[in-house]
Tab-separated table of C-alpha atoms in Angstrom:
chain	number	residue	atom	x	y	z
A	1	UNK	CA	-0.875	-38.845	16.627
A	2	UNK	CA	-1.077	-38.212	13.041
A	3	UNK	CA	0.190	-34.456	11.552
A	4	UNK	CA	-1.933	-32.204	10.664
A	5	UNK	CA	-2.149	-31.941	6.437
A	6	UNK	CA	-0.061	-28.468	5.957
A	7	UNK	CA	-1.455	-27.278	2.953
A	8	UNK	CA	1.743	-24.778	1.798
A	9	UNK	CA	4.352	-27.424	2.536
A	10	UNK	CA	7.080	-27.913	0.916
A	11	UNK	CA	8.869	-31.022	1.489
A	12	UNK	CA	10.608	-32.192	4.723
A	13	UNK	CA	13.525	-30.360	6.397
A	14	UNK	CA	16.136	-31.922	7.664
A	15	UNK	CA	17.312	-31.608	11.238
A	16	UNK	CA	19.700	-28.910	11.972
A	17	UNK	CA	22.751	-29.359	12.641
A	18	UNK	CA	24.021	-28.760	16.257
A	19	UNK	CA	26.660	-26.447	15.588
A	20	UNK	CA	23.965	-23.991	13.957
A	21	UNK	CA	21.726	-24.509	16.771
A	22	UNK	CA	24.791	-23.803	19.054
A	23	UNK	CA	26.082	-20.551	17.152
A	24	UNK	CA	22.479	-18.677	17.388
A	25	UNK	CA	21.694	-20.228	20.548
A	26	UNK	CA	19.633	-17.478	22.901
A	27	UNK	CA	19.753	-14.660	20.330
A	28	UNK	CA	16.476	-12.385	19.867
A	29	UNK	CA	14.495	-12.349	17.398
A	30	UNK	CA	15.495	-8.352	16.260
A	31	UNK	CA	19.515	-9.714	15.689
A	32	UNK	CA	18.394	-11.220	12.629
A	33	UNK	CA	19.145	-9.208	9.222
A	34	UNK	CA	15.992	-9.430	6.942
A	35	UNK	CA	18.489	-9.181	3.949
A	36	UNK	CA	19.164	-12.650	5.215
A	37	UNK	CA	15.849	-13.834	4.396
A	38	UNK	CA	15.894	-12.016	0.967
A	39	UNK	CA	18.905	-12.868	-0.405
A	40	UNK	CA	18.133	-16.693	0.532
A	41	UNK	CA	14.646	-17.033	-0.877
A	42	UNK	CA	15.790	-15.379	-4.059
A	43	UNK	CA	18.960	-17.673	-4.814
A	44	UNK	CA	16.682	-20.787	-5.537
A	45	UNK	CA	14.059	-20.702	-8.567
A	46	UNK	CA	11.318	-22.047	-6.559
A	47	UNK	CA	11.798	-19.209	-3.911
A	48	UNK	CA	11.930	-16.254	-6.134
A	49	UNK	CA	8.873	-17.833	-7.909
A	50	UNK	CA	7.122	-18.441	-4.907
A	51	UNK	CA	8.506	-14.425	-3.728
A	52	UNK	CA	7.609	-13.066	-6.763
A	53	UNK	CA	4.283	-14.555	-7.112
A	54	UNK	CA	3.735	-12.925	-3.533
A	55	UNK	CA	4.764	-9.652	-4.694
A	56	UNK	CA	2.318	-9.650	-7.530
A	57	UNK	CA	-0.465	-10.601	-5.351
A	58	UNK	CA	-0.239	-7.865	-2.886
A	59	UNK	CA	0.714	-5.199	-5.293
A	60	UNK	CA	-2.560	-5.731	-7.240
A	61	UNK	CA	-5.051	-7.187	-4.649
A	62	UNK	CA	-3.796	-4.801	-2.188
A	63	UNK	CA	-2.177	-1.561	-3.040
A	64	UNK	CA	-3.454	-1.350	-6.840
A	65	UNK	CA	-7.001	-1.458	-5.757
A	66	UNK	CA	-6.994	0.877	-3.635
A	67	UNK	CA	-5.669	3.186	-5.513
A	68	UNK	CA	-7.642	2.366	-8.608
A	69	UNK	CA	-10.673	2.624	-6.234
A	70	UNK	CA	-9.620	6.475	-4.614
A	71	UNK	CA	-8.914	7.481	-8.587
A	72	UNK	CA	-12.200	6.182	-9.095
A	73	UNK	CA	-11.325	3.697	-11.766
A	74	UNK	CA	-13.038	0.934	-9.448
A	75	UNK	CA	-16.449	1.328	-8.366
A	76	UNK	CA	-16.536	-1.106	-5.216
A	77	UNK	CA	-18.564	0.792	-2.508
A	78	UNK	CA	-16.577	1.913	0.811
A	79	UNK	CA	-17.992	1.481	4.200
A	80	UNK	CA	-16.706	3.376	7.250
A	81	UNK	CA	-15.996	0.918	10.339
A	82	UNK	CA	-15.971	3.243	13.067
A	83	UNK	CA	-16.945	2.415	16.279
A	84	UNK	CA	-17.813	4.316	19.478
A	85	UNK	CA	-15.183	2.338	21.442
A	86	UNK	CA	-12.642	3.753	19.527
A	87	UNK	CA	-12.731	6.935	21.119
A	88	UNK	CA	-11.456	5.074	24.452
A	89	UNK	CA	-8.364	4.492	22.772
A	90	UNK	CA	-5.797	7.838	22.365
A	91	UNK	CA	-4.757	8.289	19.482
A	92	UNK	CA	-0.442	7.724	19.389
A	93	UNK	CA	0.889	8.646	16.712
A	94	UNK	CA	4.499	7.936	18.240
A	95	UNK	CA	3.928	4.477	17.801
A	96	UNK	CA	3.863	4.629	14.018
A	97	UNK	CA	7.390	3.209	14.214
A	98	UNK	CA	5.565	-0.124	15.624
A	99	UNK	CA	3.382	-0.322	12.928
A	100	UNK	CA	5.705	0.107	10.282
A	101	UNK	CA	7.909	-2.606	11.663
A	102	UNK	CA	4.687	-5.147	10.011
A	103	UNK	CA	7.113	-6.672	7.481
A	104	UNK	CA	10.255	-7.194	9.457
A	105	UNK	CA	8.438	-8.255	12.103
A	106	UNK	CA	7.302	-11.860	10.102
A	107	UNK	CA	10.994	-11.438	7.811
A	108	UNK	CA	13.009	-11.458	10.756
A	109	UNK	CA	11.702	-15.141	11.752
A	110	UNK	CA	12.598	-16.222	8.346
A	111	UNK	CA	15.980	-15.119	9.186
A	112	UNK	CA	16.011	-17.068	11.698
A	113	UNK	CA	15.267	-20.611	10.278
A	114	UNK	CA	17.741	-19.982	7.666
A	115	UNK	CA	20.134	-19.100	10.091
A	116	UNK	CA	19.384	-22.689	11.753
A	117	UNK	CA	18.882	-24.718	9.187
A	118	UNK	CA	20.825	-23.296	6.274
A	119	UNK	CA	19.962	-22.161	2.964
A	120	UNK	CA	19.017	-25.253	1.217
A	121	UNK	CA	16.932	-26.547	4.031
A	122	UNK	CA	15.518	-23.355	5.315
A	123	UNK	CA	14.261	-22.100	2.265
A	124	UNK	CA	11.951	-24.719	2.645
A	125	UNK	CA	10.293	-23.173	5.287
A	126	UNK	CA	10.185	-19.756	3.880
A	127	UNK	CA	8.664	-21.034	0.982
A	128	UNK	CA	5.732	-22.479	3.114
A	129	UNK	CA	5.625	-18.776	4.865
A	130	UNK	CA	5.152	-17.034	1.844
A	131	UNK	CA	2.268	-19.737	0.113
A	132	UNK	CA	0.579	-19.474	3.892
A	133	UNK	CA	0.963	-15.531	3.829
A	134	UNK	CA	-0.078	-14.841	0.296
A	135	UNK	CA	-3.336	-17.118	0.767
A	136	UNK	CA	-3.906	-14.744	3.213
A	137	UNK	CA	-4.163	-11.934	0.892
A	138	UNK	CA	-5.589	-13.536	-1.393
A	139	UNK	CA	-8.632	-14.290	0.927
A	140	UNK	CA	-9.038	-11.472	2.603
A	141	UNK	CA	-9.618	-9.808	-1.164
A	142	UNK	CA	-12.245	-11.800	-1.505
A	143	UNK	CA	-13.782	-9.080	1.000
A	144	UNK	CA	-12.036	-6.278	-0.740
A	145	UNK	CA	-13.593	-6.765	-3.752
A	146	UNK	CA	-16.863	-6.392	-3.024
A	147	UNK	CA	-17.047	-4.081	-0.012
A	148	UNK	CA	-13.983	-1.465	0.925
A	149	UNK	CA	-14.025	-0.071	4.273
A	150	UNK	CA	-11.948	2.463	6.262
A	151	UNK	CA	-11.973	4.266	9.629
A	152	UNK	CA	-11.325	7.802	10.407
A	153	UNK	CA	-7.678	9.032	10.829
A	154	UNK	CA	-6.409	12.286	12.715
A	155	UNK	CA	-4.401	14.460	10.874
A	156	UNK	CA	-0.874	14.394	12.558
A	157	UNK	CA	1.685	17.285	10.874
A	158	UNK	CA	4.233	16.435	13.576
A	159	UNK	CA	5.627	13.083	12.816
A	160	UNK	CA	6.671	13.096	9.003
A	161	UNK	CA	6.433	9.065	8.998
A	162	UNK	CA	2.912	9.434	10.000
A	163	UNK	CA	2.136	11.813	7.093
A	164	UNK	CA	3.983	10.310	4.727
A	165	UNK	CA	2.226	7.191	5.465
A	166	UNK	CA	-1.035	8.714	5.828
A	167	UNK	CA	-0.690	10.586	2.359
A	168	UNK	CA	0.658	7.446	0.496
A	169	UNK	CA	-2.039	5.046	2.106
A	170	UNK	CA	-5.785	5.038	0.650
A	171	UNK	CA	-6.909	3.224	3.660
A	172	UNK	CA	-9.481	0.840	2.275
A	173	UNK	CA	-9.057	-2.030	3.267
A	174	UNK	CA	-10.006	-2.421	7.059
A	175	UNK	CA	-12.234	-5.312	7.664
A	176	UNK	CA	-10.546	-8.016	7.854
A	177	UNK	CA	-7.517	-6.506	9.381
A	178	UNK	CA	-4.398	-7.643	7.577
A	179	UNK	CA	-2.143	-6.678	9.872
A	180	UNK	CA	-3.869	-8.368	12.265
A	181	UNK	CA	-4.304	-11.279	10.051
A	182	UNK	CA	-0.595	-11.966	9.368
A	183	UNK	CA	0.064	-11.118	13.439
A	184	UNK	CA	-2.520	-14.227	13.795
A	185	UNK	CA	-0.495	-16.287	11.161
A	186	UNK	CA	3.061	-15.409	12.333
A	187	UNK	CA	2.720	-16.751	15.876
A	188	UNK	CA	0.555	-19.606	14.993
A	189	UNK	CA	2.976	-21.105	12.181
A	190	UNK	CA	5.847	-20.691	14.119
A	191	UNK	CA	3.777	-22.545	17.441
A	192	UNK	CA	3.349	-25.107	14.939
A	193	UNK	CA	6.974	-25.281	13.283
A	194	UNK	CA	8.554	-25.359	16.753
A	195	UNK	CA	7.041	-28.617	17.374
A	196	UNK	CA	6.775	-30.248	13.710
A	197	UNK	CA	11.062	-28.976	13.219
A	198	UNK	CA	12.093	-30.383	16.913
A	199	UNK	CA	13.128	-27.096	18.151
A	200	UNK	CA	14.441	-27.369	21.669
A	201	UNK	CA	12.011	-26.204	24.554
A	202	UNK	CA	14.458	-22.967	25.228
A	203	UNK	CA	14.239	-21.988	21.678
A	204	UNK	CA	10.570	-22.387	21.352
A	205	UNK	CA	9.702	-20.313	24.241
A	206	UNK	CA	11.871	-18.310	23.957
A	207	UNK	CA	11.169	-17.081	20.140
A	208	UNK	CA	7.344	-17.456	20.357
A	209	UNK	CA	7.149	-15.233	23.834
A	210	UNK	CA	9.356	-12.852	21.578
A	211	UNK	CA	6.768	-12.992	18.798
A	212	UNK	CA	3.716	-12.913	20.757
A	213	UNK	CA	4.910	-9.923	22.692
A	214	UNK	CA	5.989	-7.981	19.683
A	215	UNK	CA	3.028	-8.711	17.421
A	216	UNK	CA	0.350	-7.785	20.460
A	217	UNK	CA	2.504	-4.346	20.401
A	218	UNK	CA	2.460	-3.905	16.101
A	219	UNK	CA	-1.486	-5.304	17.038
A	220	UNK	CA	-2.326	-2.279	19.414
A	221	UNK	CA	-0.219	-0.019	17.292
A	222	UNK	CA	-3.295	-0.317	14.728
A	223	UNK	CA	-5.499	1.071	17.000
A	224	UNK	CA	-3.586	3.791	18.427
A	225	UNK	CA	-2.840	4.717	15.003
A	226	UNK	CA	-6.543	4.549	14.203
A	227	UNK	CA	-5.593	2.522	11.052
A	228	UNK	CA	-8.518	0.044	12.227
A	229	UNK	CA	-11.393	0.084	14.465
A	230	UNK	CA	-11.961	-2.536	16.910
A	231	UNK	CA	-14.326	-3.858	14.508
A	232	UNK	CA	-11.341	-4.783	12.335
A	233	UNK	CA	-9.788	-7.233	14.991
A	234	UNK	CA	-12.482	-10.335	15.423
A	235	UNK	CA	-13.353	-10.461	11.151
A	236	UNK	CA	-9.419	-10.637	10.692
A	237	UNK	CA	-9.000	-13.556	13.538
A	238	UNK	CA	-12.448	-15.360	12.289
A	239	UNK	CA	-11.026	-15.350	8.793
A	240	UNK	CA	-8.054	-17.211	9.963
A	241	UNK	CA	-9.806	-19.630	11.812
A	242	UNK	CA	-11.584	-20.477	8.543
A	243	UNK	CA	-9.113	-19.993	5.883
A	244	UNK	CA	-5.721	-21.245	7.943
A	245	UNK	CA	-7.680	-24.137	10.611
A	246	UNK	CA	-4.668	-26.018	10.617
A	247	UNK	CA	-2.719	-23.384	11.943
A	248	UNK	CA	-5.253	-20.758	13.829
A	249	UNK	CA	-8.140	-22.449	15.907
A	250	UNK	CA	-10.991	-20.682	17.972
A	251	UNK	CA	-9.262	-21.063	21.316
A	252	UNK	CA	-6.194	-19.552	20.082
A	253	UNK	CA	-8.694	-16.058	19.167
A	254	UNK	CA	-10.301	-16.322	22.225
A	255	UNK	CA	-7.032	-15.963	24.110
A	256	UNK	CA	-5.273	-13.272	21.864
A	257	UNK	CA	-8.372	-11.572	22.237
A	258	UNK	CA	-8.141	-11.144	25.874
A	259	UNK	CA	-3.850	-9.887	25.884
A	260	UNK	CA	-5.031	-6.443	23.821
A	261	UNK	CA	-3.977	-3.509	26.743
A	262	UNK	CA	-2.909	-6.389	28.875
A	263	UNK	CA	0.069	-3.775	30.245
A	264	UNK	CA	-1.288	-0.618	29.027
A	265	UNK	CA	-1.705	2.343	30.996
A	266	UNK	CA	-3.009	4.672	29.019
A	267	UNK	CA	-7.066	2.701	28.185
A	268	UNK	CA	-9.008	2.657	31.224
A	269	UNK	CA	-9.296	-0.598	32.851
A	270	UNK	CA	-13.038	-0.238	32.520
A	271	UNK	CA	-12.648	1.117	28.465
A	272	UNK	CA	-10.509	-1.830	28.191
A	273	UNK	CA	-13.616	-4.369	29.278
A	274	UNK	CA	-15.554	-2.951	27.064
A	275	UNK	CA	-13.396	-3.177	24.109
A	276	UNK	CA	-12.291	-6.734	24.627
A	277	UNK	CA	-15.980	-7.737	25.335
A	278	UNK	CA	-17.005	-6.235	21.967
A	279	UNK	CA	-14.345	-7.641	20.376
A	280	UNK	CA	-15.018	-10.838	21.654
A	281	UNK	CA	-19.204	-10.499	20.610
A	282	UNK	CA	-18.649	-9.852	17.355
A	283	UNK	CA	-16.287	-12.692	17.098
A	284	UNK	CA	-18.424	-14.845	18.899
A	285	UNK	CA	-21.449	-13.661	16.360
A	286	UNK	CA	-19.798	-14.443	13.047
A	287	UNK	CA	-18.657	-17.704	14.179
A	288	UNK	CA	-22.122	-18.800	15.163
A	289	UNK	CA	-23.200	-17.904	11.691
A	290	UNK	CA	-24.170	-20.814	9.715
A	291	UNK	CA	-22.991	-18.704	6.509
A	292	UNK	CA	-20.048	-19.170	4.939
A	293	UNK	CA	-17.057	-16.695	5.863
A	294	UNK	CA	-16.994	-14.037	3.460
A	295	UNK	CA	-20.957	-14.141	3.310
A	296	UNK	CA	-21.040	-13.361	7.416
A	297	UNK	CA	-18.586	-11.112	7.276
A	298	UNK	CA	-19.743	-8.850	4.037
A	299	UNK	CA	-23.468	-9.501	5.334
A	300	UNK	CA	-22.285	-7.619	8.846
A	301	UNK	CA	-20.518	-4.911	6.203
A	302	UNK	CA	-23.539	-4.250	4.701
A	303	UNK	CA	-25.533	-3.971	7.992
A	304	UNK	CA	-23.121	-1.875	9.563
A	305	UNK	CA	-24.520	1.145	11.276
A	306	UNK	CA	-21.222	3.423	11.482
A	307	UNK	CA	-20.471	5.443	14.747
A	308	UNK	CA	-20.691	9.392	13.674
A	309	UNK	CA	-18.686	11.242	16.567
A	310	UNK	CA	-21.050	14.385	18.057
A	311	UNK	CA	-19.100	17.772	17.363
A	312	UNK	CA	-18.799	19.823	20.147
């Protein structure tokens, strides 16, 4: 069977050697320093390009225009995502931790093939993480620019990490989710990387049941945080099925779609149908469009009736 075309590649890796395999043999994910991942990508020219061109993209076609846009400097129009379903999910903000751990949580990984493969080879990979993950910003801005959207937050003075964060973020860009997005791309490229790098069947399922189990946790950790509706979650994973198709398919949404609350006890079983069937709708509605991505998506912006909560 003929490999997929990977469009971020960057050159072939060579197998590890068994020793390395041997010495992290078995160890979890959260036992690998990001600084690892840092220091390594930033020793070779072609990394700290490929880092530093990164960098530049999310500080302007993320942060910047936001908060060009909440100074006013930008004049895109912001939409509010709410949705009524929201309300059957409580709002945590213990679990801010979990969301913050975004970044390490697709570093870490990084850590790990370096670790495996050493620097020369591994870098390789990392640079094909960073091309895939940038794209991803890049496309999603493509929404950004035209239509801003946020949901509403609860003011929490308890937790100083949640207002800290809450104070420093200008939450506008919802829809597509990033953090959802980069969830989607984590566990995908590694699925694929497993299999294209020879990693040995304990390895693989071990490290992908480790990433799948901690991204569904950062990915509910958004909506517990109310950082995103539920009307975030199916334009992030139909982006990626457009965008990344080598990597994400349709089946692979349909099934991630169906884990959110899988052990949680605190959204009614009931609550919980509800959300993953709306999830799933809207999903199911952009794909059927015969539009191209970010026309189906912004046109379902633009149409958006937001949910107004009735005060008491």
């Amino acid at each position: 069977m003929k490999d997929p075309v990977y469009k971020f590649r960057c050159g072939k890796v060579k197998a590890a050697d068994e020793k390395r395999i041997e010495k992290i043999k078995g160890r979890r994910l959260d036992s690998f320093s990001v600084g690892t991942a840092y220091f390594t990508v930033c020793v070779f020219p072609h990394g700290l390009w490929t880092l530093l061109k990164f960098c530049i993209t999310v500080i302007f076609k993320f942060f910047l225009a936001q908060y060009l846009r909440k100074i006013r400097l930008l004049k895109i129009p912001v939409k509010n995502v709410d949705h009524k379903l929201d309300d059957s999910v409580p709002f945590k903000p213990q679990t801010v931790h979990t969301y913050l751990d975004f970044i390490n949580f697709w570093i870490r990984p990084l850590s790990m093939l370096v670790k495996r493969f050493g620097m020369i080879q591994g870098v390789k990979l990392e640079i094909e993480f960073l091309r895939y993950i940038r794209f991803a910003y890049q496309q999603a801005f493509e929404i950004y620019r035209k239509i801003m959207s946020t949901t509403r937050r609860p003011v929490c003075k308890e937790i100083k990490a949640v207002r800290r964060m809450q104070k420093a973020d200008p939450h506008y860009m919802c829809v597509p989710s990033l953090h959802i997005a980069v969830i989607c791309l984590t566990y995908t490229f590694y699925k694929k990387i497993f299999v294209r790098e020879n990693f040995t069947k304990g390895e693989s399922e071990q490290w992908l049941k480790e990433i799948a189990e901690h991204g569904m946790e950062i990915a509910e950790s958004v909506l517990y945080m109310k950082q995103h509706s539920v009307n975030c979650i199916p334009a992030a994973l139909y982006m990626m099925t457009k965008i990344v198709p080598e990597l994400f398919e349709s089946e692979t949404a349909l099934t991630s779609i169906e884990l959110f609350f899988k052990e949680s006890t605190d959204v009614k079983p009931e609550d919980k149908k509800l959300i993953l069937e709306h999830i799933k709708s809207v999903y199911n509605s952009f794909t059927s469009s015969e539009k191209s991505w970010q026309e189906t998506i912004l046109n379902w912006l633009n149409n958006y009736e937001p949910y107004v909560k009735e005060s008491n």
